[in-house]
Short mmCIF file of C-alpha atoms and ligand atoms in Angstrom, two decimals:
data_model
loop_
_atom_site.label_atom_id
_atom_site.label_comp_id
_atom_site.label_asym_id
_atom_site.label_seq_id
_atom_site.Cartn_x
_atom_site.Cartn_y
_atom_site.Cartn_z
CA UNK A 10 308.85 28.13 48.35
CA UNK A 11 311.26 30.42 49.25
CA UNK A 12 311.45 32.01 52.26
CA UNK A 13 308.40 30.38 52.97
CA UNK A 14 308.43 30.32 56.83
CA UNK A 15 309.26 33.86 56.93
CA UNK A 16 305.96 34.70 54.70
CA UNK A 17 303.63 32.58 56.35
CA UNK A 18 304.54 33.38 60.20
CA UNK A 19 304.60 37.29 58.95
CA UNK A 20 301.05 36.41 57.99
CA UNK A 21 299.96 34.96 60.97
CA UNK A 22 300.94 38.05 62.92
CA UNK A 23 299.59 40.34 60.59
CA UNK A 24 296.29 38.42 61.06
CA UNK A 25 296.71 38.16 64.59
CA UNK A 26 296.88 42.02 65.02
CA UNK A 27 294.27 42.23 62.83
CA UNK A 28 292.14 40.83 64.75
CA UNK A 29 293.27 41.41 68.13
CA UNK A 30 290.72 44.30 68.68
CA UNK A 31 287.63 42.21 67.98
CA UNK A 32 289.62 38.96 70.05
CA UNK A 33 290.08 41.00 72.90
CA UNK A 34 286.70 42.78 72.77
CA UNK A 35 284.80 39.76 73.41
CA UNK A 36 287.53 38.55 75.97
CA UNK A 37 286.76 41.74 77.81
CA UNK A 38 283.18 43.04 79.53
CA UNK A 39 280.38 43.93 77.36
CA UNK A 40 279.31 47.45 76.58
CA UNK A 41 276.27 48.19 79.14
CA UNK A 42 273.89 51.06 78.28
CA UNK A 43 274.31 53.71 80.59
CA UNK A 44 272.06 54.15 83.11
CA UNK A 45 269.92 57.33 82.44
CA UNK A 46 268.48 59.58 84.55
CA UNK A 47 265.12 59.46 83.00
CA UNK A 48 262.31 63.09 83.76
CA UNK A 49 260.04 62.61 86.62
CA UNK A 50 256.90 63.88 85.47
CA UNK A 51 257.26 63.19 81.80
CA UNK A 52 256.18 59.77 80.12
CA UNK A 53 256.96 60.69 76.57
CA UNK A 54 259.75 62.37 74.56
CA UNK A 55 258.51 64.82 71.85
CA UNK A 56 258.92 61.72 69.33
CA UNK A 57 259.28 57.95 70.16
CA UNK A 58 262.34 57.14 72.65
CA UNK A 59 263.83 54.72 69.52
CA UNK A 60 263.30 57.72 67.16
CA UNK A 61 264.96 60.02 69.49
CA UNK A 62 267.86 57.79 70.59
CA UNK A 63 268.73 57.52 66.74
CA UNK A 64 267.71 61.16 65.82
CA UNK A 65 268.17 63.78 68.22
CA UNK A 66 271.09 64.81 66.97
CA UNK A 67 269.69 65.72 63.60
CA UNK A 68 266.46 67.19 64.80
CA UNK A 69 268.22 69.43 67.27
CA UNK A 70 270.49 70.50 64.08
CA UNK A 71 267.22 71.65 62.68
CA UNK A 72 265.63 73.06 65.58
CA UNK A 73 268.24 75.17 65.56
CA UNK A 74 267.68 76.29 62.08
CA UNK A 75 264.13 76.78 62.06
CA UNK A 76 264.14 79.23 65.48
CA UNK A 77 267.07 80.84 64.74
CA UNK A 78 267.17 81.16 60.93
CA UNK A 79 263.35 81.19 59.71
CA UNK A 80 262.12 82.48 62.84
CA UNK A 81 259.39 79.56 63.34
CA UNK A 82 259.43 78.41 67.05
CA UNK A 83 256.89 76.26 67.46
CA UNK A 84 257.26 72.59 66.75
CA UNK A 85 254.42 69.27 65.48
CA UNK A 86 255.07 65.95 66.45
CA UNK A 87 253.92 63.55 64.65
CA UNK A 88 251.24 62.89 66.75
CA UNK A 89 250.32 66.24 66.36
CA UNK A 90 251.13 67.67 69.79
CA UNK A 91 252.91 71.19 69.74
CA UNK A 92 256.01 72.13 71.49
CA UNK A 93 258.34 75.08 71.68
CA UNK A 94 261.75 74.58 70.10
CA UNK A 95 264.38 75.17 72.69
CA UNK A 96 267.12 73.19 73.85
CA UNK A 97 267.61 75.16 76.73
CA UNK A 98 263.59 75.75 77.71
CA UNK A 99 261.90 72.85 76.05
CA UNK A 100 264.43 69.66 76.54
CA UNK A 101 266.50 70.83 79.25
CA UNK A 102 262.85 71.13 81.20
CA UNK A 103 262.26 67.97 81.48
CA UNK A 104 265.69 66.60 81.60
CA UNK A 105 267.00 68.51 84.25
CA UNK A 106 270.42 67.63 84.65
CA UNK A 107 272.70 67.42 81.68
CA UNK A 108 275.28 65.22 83.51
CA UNK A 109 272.39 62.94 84.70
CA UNK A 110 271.34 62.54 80.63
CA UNK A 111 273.31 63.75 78.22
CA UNK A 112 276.61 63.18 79.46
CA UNK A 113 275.81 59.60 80.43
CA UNK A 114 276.22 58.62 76.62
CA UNK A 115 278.12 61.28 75.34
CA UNK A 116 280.83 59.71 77.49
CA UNK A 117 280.74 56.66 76.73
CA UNK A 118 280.51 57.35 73.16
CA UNK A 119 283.23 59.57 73.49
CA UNK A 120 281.51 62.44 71.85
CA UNK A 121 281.42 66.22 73.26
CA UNK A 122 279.30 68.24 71.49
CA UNK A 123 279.74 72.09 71.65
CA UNK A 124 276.18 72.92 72.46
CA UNK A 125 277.00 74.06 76.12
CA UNK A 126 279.63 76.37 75.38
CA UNK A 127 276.81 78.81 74.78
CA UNK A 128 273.72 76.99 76.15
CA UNK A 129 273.37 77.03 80.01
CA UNK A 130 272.98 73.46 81.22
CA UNK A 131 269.81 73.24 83.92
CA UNK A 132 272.43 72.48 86.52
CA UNK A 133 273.60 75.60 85.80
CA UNK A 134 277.38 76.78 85.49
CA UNK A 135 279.92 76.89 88.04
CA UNK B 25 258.98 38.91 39.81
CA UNK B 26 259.39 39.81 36.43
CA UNK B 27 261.12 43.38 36.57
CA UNK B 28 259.11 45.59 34.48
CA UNK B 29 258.05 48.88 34.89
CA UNK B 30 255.41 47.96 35.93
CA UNK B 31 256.72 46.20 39.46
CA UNK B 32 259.03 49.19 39.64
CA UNK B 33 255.87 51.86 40.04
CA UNK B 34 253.86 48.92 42.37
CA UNK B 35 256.80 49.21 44.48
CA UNK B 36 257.43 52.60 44.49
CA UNK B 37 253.42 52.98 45.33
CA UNK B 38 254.86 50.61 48.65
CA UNK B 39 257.54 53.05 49.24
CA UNK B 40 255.46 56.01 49.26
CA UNK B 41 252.62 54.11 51.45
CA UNK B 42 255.72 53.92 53.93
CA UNK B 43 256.22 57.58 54.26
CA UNK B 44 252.66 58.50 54.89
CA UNK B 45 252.94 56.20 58.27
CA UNK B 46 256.97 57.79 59.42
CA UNK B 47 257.12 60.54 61.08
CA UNK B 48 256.70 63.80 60.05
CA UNK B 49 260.23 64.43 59.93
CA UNK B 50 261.07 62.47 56.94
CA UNK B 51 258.69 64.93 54.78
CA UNK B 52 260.88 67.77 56.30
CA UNK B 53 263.15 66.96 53.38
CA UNK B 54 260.47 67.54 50.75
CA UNK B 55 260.20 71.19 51.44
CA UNK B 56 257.12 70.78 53.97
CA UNK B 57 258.03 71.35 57.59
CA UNK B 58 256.31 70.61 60.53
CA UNK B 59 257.15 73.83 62.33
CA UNK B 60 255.51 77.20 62.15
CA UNK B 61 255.96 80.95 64.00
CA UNK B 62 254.69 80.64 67.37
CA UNK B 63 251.01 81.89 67.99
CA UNK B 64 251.74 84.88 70.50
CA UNK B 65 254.60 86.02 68.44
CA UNK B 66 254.13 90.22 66.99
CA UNK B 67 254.87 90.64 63.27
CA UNK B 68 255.92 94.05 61.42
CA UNK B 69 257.14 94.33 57.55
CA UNK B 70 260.23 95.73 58.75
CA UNK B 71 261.05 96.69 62.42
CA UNK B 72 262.01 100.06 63.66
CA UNK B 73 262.88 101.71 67.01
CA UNK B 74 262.70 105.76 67.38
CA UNK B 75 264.72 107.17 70.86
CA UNK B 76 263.38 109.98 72.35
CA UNK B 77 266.75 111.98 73.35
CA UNK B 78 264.21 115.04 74.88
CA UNK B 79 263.28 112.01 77.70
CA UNK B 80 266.24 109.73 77.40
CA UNK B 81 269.86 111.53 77.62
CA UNK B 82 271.54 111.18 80.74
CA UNK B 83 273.95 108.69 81.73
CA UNK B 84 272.55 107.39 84.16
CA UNK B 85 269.21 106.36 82.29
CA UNK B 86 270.65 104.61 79.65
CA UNK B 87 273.07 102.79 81.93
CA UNK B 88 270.23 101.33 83.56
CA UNK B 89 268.60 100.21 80.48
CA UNK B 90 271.86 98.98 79.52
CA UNK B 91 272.11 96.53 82.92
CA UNK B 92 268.70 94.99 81.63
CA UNK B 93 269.86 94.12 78.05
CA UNK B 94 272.90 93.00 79.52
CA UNK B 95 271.51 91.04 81.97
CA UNK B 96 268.88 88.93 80.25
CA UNK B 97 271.10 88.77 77.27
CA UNK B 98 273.52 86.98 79.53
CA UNK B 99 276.68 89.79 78.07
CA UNK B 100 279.70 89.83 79.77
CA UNK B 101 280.97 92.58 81.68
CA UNK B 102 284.40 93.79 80.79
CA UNK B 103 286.31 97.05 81.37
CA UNK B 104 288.53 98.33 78.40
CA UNK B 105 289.26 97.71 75.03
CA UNK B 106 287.48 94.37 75.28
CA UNK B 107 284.06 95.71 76.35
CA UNK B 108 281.29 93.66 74.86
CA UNK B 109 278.35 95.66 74.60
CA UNK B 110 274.82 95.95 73.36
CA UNK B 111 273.65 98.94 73.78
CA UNK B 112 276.00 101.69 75.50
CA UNK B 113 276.11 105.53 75.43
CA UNK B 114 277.77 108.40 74.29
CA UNK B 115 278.13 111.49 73.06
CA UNK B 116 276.65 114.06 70.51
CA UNK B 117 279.81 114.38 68.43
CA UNK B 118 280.29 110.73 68.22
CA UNK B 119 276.96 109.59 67.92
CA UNK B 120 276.12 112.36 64.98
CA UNK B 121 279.57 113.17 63.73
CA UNK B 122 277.94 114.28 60.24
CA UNK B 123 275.44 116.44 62.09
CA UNK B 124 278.12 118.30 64.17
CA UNK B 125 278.01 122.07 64.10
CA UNK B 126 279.21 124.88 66.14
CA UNK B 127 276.68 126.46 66.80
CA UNK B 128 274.11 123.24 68.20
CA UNK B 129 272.06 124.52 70.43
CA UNK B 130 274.19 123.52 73.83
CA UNK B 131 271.25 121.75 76.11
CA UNK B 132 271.40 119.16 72.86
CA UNK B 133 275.37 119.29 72.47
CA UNK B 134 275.52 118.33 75.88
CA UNK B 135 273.01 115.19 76.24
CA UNK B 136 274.52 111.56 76.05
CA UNK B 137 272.52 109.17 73.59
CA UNK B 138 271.54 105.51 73.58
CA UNK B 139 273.17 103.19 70.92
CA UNK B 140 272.57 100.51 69.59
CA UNK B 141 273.20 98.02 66.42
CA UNK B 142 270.32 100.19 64.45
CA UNK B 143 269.51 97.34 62.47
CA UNK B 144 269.95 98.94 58.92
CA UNK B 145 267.87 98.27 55.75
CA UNK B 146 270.67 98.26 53.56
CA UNK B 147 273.28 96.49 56.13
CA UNK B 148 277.12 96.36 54.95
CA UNK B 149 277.78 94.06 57.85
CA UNK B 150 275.53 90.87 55.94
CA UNK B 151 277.34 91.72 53.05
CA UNK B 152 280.98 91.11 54.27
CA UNK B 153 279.79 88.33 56.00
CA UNK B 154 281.42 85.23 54.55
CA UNK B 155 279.38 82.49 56.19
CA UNK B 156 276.27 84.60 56.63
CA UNK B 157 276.44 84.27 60.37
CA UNK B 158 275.08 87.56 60.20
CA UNK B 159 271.96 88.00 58.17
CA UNK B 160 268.91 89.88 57.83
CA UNK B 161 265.56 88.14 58.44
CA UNK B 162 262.62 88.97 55.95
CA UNK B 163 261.21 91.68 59.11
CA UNK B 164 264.30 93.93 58.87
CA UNK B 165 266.22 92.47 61.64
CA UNK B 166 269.72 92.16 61.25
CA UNK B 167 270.28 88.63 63.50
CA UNK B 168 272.96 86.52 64.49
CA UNK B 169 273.84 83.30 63.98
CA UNK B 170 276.13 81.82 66.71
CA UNK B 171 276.64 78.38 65.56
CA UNK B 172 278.17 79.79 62.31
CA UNK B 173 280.31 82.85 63.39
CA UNK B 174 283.86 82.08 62.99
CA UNK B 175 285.26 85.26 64.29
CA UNK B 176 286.91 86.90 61.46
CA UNK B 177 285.63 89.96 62.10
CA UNK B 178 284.79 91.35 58.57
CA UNK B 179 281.36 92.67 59.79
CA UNK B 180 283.14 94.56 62.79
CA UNK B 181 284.92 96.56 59.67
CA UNK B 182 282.07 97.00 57.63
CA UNK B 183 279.93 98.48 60.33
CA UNK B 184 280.14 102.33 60.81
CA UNK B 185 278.58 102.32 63.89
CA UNK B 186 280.62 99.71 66.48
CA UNK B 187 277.99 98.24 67.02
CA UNK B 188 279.31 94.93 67.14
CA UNK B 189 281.75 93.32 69.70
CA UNK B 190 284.02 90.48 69.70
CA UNK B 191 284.44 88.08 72.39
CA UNK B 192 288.54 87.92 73.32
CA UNK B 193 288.30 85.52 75.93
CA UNK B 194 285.51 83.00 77.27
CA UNK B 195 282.56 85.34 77.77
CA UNK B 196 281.78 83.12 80.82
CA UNK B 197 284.76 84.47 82.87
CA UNK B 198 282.97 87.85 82.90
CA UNK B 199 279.50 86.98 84.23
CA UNK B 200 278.20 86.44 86.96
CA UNK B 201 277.37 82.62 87.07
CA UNK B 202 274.96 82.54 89.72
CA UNK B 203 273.10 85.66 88.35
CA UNK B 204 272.54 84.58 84.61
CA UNK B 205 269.24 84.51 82.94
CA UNK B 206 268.98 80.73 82.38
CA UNK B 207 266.42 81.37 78.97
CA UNK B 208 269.01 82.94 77.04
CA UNK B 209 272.48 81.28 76.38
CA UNK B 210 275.68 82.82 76.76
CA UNK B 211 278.85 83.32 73.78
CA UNK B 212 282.05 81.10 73.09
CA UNK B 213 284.94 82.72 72.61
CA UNK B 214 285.77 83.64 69.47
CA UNK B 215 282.21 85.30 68.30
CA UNK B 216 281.14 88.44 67.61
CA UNK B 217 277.45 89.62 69.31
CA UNK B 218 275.34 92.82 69.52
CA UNK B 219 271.88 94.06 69.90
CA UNK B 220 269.42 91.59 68.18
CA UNK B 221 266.60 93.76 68.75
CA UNK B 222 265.19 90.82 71.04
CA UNK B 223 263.84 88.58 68.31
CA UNK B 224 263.07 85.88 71.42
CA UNK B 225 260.91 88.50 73.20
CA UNK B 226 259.39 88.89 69.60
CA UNK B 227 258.66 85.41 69.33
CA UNK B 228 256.27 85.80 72.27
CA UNK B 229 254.93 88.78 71.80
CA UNK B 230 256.76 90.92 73.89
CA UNK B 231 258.59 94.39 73.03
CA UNK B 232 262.10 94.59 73.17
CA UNK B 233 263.55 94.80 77.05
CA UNK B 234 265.15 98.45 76.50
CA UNK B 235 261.81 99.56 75.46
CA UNK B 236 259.57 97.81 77.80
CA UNK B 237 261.83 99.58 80.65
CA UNK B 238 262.21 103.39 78.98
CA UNK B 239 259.18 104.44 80.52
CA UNK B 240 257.79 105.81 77.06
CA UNK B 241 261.01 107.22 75.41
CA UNK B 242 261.33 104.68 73.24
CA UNK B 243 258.73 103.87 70.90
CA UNK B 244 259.27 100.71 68.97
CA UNK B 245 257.01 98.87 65.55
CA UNK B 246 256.36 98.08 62.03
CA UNK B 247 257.70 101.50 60.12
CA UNK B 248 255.81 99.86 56.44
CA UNK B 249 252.54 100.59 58.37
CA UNK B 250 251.44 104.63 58.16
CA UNK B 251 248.99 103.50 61.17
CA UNK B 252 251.79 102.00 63.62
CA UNK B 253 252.84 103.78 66.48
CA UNK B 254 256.87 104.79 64.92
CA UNK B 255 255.07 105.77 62.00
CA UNK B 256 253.17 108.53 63.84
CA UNK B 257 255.83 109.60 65.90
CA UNK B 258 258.15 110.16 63.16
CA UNK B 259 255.28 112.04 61.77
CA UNK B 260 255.25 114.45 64.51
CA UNK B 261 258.65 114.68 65.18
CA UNK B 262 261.82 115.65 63.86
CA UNK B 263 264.54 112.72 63.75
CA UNK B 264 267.66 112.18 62.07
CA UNK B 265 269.78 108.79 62.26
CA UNK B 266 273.78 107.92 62.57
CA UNK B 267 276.00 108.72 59.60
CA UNK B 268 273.56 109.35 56.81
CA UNK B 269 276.68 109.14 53.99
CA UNK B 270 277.24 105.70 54.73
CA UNK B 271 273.99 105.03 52.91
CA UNK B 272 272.79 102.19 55.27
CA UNK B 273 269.49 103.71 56.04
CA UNK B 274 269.52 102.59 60.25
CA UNK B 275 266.33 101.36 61.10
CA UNK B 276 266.96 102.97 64.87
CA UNK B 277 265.77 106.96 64.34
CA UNK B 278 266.12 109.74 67.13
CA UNK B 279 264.17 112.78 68.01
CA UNK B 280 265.99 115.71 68.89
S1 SF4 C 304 282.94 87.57 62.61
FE1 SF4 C 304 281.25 86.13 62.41
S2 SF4 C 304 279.45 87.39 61.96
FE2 SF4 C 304 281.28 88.68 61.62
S3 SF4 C 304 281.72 88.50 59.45
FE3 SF4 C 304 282.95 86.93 60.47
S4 SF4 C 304 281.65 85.09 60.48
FE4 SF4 C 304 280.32 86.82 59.97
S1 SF4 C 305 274.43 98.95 62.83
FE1 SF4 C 305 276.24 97.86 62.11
S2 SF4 C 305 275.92 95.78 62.87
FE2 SF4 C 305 273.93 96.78 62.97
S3 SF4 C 305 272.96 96.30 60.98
FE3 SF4 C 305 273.98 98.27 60.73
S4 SF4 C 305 275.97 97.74 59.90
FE4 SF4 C 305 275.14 95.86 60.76
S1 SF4 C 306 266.44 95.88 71.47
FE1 SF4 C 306 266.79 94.24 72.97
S2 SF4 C 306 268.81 93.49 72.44
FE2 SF4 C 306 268.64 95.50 71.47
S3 SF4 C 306 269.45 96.95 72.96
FE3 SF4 C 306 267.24 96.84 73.34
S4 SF4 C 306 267.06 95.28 74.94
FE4 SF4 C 306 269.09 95.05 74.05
#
């Protein structure tokens, strides 16, 4: 083959770099959930905690919708128990510190959702 | 398994068993949704405020009615060109420009009225709208939209009033953070706000702040029902509203 070194050490490093990211990751420390501050007097999330975790950014999308847009403010689980929609007087009730909650993971996860340009955090704003 | 038709509805009978035990939140998507208006909210076919200017014309009055808006509305206080404001006063001339004659009887020329976005039936602001940030809801209320303003400013042109203001800066500069009403949120930069004739004091079946706090000069309901309290007012009394030419039939009238 011609050249033939040349190709198959290019290949190597090419498959090296690759794969460096996933090499390295398990070299390094595993990612650790964050530890959340959970609500004191509160047992239960308005849906399940798995449902939530995977979901809350959707049904907060729609909460939004529904008070603001079709003027309906008054949410059913599906257990049937009725709550108020309102990030800032429902959620923010029982988790009382945004850095304690929803920073925690947001963080980590690199995300930083524009909800508390306008919405006052519990902590409120200095 | 064979795949017939047959199979295919069985398992699609599966499927559908699966739904019935998710949550409610999957059937969202099917056009049934597991919200509803809140019980203590107050309903009208189409809301309407009338001012009583004989009570309410100084200053100093509708300053102070003002300062409550303002204050559980969370609105930023700036001086200038830059003012963001919800309800504000000012004077005869250029609160009835159209109205304006020389001869006005001069205890009238010479009161200060309340303003206010008036919340029209026929609104050009929702029309020039591009993202309908700014729509009207099916009870006459001409509402806001935050999350979808993008600050072009369109409906600040198409209003005749001014009754909308734009946020320069970061609203948050101008308030004062230990003194906000933590119910209501603030603005971002880059939005336009006004008077949204308290839709969240609506919601639980309370009258808008301004009219809670006017001591009777401000009458505020449903103007589709001949029974409601606007209704007779405007019955008794003589009112006109803003700029009649601009045909946008303000839901806000005054008695003079
Ligand atoms: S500034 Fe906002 S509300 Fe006004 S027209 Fe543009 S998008 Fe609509
Ligand atoms: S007063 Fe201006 S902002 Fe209010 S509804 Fe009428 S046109 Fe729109
Ligand atoms: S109706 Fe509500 S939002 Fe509008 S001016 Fe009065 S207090 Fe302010």
């Amino acid at each position: 083959m011609h050249n033939g070194f040349a190709i198959v050490a290019g290949l190597v490093i090419f498959f090296a770099m690759l794969t460096a990211p996933f090499a390295l990751g398990t070299m390094t420390k595993q990612y650790k959930e964050p530890e959340l501050k959970l609500p004191k007097n509160e047992k239960e999330c308005i849906e399940s905690t798995e449902w939530m975790r995977n979901n809350h950014m959707q049904l907060l999308n729609e909460w939004r919708d529904w008070a603001l847009r079709d003027g309906k403010r008054t949410y059913t689980n599906h257990k049937g128990k009725e709550f108020t929609i309102s990030l800032q007087n429902t959620c923010m009730k029982c988790h009382e510190s945004k850095a304690d909650f929803c920073d925690k993971c947001h963080n980590d996860a690199g995300v930083s959702p524009y909800c508390w340009d306008c919405h006052v955090q519990p902590e409120g704003l200095k | 398994m064979k795949n017939s038709r047959r199979t295919f509805i069985k398992l699609a009978g599966i499927a559908a068993a699966g739904l019935a035990v998710a949550p409610r939140k999957v059937l969202a998507s099917g056009g049934q949704e597991p919200v509803k208006v809140n019980a203590t909210a107050v309903h009208a076919k189409h809301w309407a405020m009338v001012v009583d200017t004989t009570k309410l014309h100084t200053a100093e009055a509708i300053d102070k009615l003002a300062a409550v808006c303002h204050h559980i509305h969370n609105v930023p206080k700036i001086e200038g060109k830059k003012e963001v404001k919800w309800l504000w006063h000012d004077t005869y001339a250029h609160s009835f420009p159209e109205q304006e004659n020389p001869h006005l009887a001069e205890e009238v020329h010479e009161r200060v009225f309340p303003l206010l976005c008036n919340h029209c039936e026929n609104p050009p602001c929702v029309r020039v709208c591009p993202t309908k940030a700014t729509f009207q809801r099916p009870d006459g209320i001409v509402a806001m939209d935050y999350h979808r303003c993008i600050g072009c400013r369109y409906c600040m042109a198409g209003c005749p009033y001014g009754s909308r203001s734009f946020n320069w800066g970061e609203p948050r500069l101008n308030l004062d953070l230990a003194n906000l009403n933590p119910e209501f949120p603030t603005r971002m930069r880059g939005v336009v706000e006004k008077c949204n004739f308290c839709v969240e004091r609506l919601a639980v079946g309370k009258m808008p702040a301004c009219v809670e706090a006017s001591e009777g000069a401000m009458h505020f309901g449903d103007l589709k029902d001949p029974d409601s309290e606007v209704r007779k007012v405007l019955r008794e009394k003589f009112t006109i509203r803003r700029k009649p030419s601009a045909g946008t039939e303000p839901s806000v009238y005054y008695i003079i």
